[in-house]
Coordinates of C-alpha atoms in Angstrom, one line a residue:
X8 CA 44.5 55.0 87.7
X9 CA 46.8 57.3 89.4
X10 CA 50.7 56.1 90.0
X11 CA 52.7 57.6 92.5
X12 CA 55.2 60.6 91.3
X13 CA 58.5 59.0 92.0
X14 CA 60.8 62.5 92.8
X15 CA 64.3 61.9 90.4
X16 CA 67.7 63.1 92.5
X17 CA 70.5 64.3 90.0
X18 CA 73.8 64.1 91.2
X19 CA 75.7 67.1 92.3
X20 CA 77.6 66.6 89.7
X21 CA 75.4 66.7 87.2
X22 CA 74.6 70.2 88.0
X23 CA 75.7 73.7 86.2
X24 CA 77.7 75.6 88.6
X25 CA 77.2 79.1 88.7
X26 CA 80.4 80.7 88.0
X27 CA 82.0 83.3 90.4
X28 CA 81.5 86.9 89.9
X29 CA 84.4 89.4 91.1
X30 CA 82.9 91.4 93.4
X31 CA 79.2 89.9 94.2
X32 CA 79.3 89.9 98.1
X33 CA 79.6 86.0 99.8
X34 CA 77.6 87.4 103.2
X35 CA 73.7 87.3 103.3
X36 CA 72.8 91.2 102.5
X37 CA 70.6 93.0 104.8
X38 CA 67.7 92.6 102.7
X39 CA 67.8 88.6 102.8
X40 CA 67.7 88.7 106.7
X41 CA 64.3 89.7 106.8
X42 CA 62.4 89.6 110.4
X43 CA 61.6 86.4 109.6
X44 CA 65.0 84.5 109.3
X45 CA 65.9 86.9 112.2
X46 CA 63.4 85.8 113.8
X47 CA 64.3 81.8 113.3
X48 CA 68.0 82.6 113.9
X49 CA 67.0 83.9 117.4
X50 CA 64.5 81.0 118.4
X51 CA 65.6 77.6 116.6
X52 CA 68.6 76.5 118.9
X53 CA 65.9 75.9 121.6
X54 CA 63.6 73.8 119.4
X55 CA 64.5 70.0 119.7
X56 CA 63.1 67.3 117.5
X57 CA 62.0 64.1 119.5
X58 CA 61.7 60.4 118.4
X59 CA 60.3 57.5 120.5
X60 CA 59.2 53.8 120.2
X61 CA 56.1 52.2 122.0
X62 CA 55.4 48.6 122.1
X63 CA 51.6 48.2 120.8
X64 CA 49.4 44.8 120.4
X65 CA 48.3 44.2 116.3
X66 CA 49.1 42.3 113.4
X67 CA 52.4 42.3 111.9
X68 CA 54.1 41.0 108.6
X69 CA 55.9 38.3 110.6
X70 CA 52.3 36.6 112.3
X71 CA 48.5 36.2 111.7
X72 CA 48.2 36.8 115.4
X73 CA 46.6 40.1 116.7
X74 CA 47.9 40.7 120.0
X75 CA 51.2 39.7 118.8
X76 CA 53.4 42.7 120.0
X77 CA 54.6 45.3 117.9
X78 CA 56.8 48.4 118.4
X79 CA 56.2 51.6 116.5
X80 CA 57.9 54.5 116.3
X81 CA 56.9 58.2 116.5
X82 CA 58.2 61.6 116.1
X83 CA 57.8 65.2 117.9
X84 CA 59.1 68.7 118.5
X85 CA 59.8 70.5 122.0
X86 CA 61.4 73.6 123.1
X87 CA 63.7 73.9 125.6
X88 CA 62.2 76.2 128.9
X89 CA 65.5 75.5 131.2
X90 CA 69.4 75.6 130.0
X91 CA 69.7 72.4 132.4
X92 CA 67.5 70.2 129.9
X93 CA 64.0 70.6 130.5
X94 CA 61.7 70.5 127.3
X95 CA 58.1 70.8 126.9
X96 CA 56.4 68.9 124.1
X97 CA 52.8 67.8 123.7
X98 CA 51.4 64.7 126.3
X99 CA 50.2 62.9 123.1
X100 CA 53.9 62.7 122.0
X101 CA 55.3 61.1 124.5
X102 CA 52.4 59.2 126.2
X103 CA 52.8 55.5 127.1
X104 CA 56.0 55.6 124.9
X105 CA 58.6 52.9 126.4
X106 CA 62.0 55.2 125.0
X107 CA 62.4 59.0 124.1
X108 CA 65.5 60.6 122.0
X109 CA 65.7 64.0 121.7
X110 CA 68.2 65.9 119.2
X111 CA 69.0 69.3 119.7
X112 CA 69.6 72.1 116.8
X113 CA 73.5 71.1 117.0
X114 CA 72.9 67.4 116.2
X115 CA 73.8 66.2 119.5
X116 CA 71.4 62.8 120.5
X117 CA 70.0 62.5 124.1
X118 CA 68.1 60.0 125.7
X119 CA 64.8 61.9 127.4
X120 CA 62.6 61.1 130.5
X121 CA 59.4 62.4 131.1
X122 CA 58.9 64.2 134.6
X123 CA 55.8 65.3 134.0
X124 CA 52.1 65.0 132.3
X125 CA 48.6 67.4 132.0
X126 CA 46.5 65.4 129.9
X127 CA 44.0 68.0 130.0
X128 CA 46.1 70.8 127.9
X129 CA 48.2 67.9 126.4
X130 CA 51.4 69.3 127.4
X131 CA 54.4 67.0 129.1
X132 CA 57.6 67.9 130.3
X133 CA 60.9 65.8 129.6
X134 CA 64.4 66.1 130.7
X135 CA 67.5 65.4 129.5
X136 CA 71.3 65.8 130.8
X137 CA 73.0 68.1 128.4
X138 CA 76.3 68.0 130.0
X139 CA 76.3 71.5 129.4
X140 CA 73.9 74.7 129.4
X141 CA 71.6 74.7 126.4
X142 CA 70.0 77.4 125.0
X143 CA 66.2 78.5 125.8
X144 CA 63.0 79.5 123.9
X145 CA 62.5 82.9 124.5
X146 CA 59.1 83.2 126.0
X147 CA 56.2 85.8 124.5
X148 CA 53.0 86.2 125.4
X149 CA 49.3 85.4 123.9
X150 CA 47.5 88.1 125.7
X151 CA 47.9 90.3 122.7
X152 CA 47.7 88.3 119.7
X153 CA 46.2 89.9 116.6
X154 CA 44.3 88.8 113.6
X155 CA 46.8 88.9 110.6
X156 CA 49.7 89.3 112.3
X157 CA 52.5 87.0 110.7
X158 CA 53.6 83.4 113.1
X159 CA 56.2 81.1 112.3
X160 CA 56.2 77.3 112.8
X161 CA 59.5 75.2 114.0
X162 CA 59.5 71.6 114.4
X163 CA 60.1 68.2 112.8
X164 CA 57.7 67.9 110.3
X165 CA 57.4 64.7 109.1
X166 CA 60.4 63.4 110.7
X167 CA 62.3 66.5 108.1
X168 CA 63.8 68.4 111.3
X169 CA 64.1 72.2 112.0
X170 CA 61.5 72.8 109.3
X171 CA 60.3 76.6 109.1
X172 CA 57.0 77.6 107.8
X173 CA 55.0 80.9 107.8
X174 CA 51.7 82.1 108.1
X175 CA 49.1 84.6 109.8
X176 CA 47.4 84.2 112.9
X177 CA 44.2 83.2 111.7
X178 CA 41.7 83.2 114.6
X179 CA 41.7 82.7 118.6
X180 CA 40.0 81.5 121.1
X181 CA 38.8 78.4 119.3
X182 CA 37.6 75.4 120.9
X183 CA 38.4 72.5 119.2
X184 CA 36.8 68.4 120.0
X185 CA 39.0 65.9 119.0
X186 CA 37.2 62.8 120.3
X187 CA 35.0 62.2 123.7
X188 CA 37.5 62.2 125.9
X189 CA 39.7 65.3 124.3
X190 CA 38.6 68.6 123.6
X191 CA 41.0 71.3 123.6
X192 CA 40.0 74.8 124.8
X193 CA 41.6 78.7 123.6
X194 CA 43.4 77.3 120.9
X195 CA 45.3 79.5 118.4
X196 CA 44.3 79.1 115.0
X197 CA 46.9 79.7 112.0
X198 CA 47.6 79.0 108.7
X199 CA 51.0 78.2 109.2
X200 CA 51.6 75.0 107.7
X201 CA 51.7 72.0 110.4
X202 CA 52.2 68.4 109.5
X203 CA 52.7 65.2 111.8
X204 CA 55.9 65.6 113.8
X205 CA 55.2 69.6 114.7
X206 CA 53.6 68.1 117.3
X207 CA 54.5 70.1 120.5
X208 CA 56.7 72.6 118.3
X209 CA 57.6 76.5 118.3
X210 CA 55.0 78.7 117.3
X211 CA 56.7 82.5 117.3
X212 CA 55.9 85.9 116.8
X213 CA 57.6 88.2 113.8
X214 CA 60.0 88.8 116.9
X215 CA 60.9 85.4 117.6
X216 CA 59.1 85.0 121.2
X217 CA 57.2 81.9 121.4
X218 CA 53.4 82.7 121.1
X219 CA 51.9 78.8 121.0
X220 CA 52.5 75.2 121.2
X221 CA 51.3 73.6 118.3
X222 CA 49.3 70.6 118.8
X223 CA 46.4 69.8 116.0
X224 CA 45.3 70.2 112.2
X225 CA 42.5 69.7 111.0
X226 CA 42.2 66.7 109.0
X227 CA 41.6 66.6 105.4
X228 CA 41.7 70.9 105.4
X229 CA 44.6 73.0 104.1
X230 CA 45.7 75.9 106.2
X231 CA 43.6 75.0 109.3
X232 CA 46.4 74.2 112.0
X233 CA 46.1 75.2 115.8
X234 CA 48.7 76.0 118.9
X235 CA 48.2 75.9 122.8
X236 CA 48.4 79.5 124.1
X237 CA 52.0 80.2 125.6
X238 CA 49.8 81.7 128.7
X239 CA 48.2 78.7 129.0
X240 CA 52.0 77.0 128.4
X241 CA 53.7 79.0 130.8
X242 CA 51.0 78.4 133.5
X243 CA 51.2 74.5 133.4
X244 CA 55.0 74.2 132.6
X245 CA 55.4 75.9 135.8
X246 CA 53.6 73.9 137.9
X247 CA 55.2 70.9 136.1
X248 CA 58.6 72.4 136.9
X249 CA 57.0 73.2 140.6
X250 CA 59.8 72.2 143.2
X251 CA 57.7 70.7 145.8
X252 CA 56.3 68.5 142.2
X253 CA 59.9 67.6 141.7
X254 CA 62.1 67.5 145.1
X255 CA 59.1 67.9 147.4
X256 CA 60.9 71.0 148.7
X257 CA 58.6 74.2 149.2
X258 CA 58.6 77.6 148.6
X259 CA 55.1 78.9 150.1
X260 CA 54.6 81.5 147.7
X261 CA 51.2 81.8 145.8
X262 CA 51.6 84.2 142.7
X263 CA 49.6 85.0 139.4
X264 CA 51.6 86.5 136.3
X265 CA 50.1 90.3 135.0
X266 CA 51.4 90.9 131.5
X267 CA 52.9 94.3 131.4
X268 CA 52.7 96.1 128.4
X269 CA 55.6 98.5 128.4
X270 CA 58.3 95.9 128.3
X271 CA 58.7 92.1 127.3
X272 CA 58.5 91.1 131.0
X273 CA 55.8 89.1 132.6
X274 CA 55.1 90.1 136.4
X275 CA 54.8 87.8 138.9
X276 CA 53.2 89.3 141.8
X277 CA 52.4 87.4 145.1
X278 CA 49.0 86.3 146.0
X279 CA 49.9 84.8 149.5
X280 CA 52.2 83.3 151.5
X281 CA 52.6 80.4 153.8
X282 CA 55.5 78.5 155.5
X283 CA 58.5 79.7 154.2
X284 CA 58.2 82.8 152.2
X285 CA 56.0 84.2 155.1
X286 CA 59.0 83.5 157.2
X287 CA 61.0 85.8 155.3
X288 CA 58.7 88.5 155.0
X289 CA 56.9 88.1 151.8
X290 CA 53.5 89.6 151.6
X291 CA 50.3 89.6 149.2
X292 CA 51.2 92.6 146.6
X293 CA 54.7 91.9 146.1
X294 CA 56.2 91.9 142.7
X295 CA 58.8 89.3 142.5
X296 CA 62.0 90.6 140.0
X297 CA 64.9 88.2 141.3
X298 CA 65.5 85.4 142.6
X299 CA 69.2 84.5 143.5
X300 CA 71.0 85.3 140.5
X301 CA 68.1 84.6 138.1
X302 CA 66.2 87.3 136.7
X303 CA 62.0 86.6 137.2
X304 CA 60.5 88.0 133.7
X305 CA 57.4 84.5 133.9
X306 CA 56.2 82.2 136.2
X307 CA 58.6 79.4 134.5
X308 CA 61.6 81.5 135.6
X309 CA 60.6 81.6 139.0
X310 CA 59.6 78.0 139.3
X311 CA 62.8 76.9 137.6
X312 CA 65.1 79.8 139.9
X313 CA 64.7 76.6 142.8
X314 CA 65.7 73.8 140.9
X315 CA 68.9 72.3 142.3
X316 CA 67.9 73.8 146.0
X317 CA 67.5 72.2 149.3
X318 CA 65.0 72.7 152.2
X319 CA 66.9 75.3 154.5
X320 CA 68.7 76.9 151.1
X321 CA 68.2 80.4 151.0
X322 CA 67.4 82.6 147.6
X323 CA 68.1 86.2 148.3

């Protein structure tokens, strides 16, 4: 039979100190910030770790009775797409919860609401009030993913938060069936080691650009985990974060993002134009760069450029 291994703490105090060395260099040297802690160091303020409770019927230590209530905690990740608090995580996180906490890489606690749900990528955006502008994931793309190349994984694993793990990009494109009424559809598949509680976590590139949202392992296999596209994320985030969604304000413009290779920039070029943006002269072709004082490099920046506007505002 096969006991548990019970892991043993020893005090601090217990432990040999290392004396100190005249001379031996306190700072990190340049050859312990590789690309990857470089590439952590530039991403993991926008991660957040979430928590929530839902009330669920089932038997409890207290009664014998089945559909006596009980409330059961979960855990998440998210990553921060606007400074003013919104987060995307994964729908299954947050679905039919009854309270959401989120705390940010500083340790700061805030209670979260959910704005918005796609059930059919399982991806959900929440918002918090910060009281104050918070950093944001900076946004790559999954257009040119390759086979090998290294990914890193940021999230609360198992309820240990801001873990880091590494691995390759294993395969793309995969479909994946989780059940009959969930299959998911051009996931990323990496090796990169994902546990309960990544859930709706960072997946970034050697550079530190978000590349996935991961959502699923496969159970009972080692080094089988797999992320939602950040194309795909960027495309529903910014309808979540669509103003007419949110303060049933409009915006009229119809627009499609075209990757461009030579810099880290996503286009967004204007497909048509109705209502207001015809109004003030917007036409098929255009290439949107700013809008106000915020600089359009995705679809999530220009959805998010409105927020905080009012019908008859104007964005020049």
């Amino acid at each position: 039979m096969h006991h548990p291994r019970t892991l043993r703490l020893v005090p601090l105090a217990c432990l040999a100190l290392a004396p100190f060395v005249a001379g031996r260099p306190t700072l990190a040297s340049s050859q312990r910030r590789t690309p990857i802690v470089a590439a952590v160091q530039k991403a993991q303020p926008a991660v957040v770790n979430i928590s929530s409770e839902k009330t669920v019927a089932g038997r409890n230590g207290w009664t014998n009775d089945p559909n006596e209530p009980q409330r059961v905690n979960g855990m998440g990740s998210g990553v921060i797409v606007d400074e003013r608090g919104y987060i995307v995580t994964n729908a299954h996180v947050v679905d039919k919860v009854t309270s959401l906490r989120v705390r940010l890489a500083d340790g700061a606690v805030h209670s979260a609401t959910t704005i918005a749900m796609d059930r059919a990528t399982d991806l959900a955006l929440l918002k918090i009030e910060p009281g104050k502008p918070l950093a944001t994931i900076p946004m790559g793309t999954s257009s040119d993913l390759m086979i090998g190349e290294t990914v890193i994984a940021v999230g609360n694993a198992y309820g240990y938060e801001n873990t880091v793990t590494r691995g390759v990009v294993s395969a793309i494109n995969r479909t994946v069936r989780l059940n009959d009424e969930m299959t998911y559809y051009d996931l990323i598949q990496t090796d990169a080691s994902i546990n309960p509680g990544n859930s709706g976590g960072a997946l970034l590139n050697i550079d530190g650009d978000l590349v996935g949202i991961n959502v699923a392992i496969r159970a009972g296999a080692q080094g089988i985990s797999f992320a939602i596209p950040v194309d795909t994320v960027r495309r529903v985030t910014a309808g979540m974060l669509n103003i007419q969604r949110l303060s049933h304000a409009w915006h009229g413009v119809e627009y499609r993002e075209i990757p461009d290779p030579a810099s880290d920039r996503i286009d967004v070029a204007v497909q048509r134009v109705q209502g207001p943006a015809q109004k003030c002269g917007f036409q098929a072709g255009d290439q949107v760069l700013r809008v106000g004082d915020a600089q359009i490099r995705n679809a999530i920046d220009f959805e998010r450029s409105f927020l905080g506007n009012r019908p008859g505002d104007h964005k020049l």
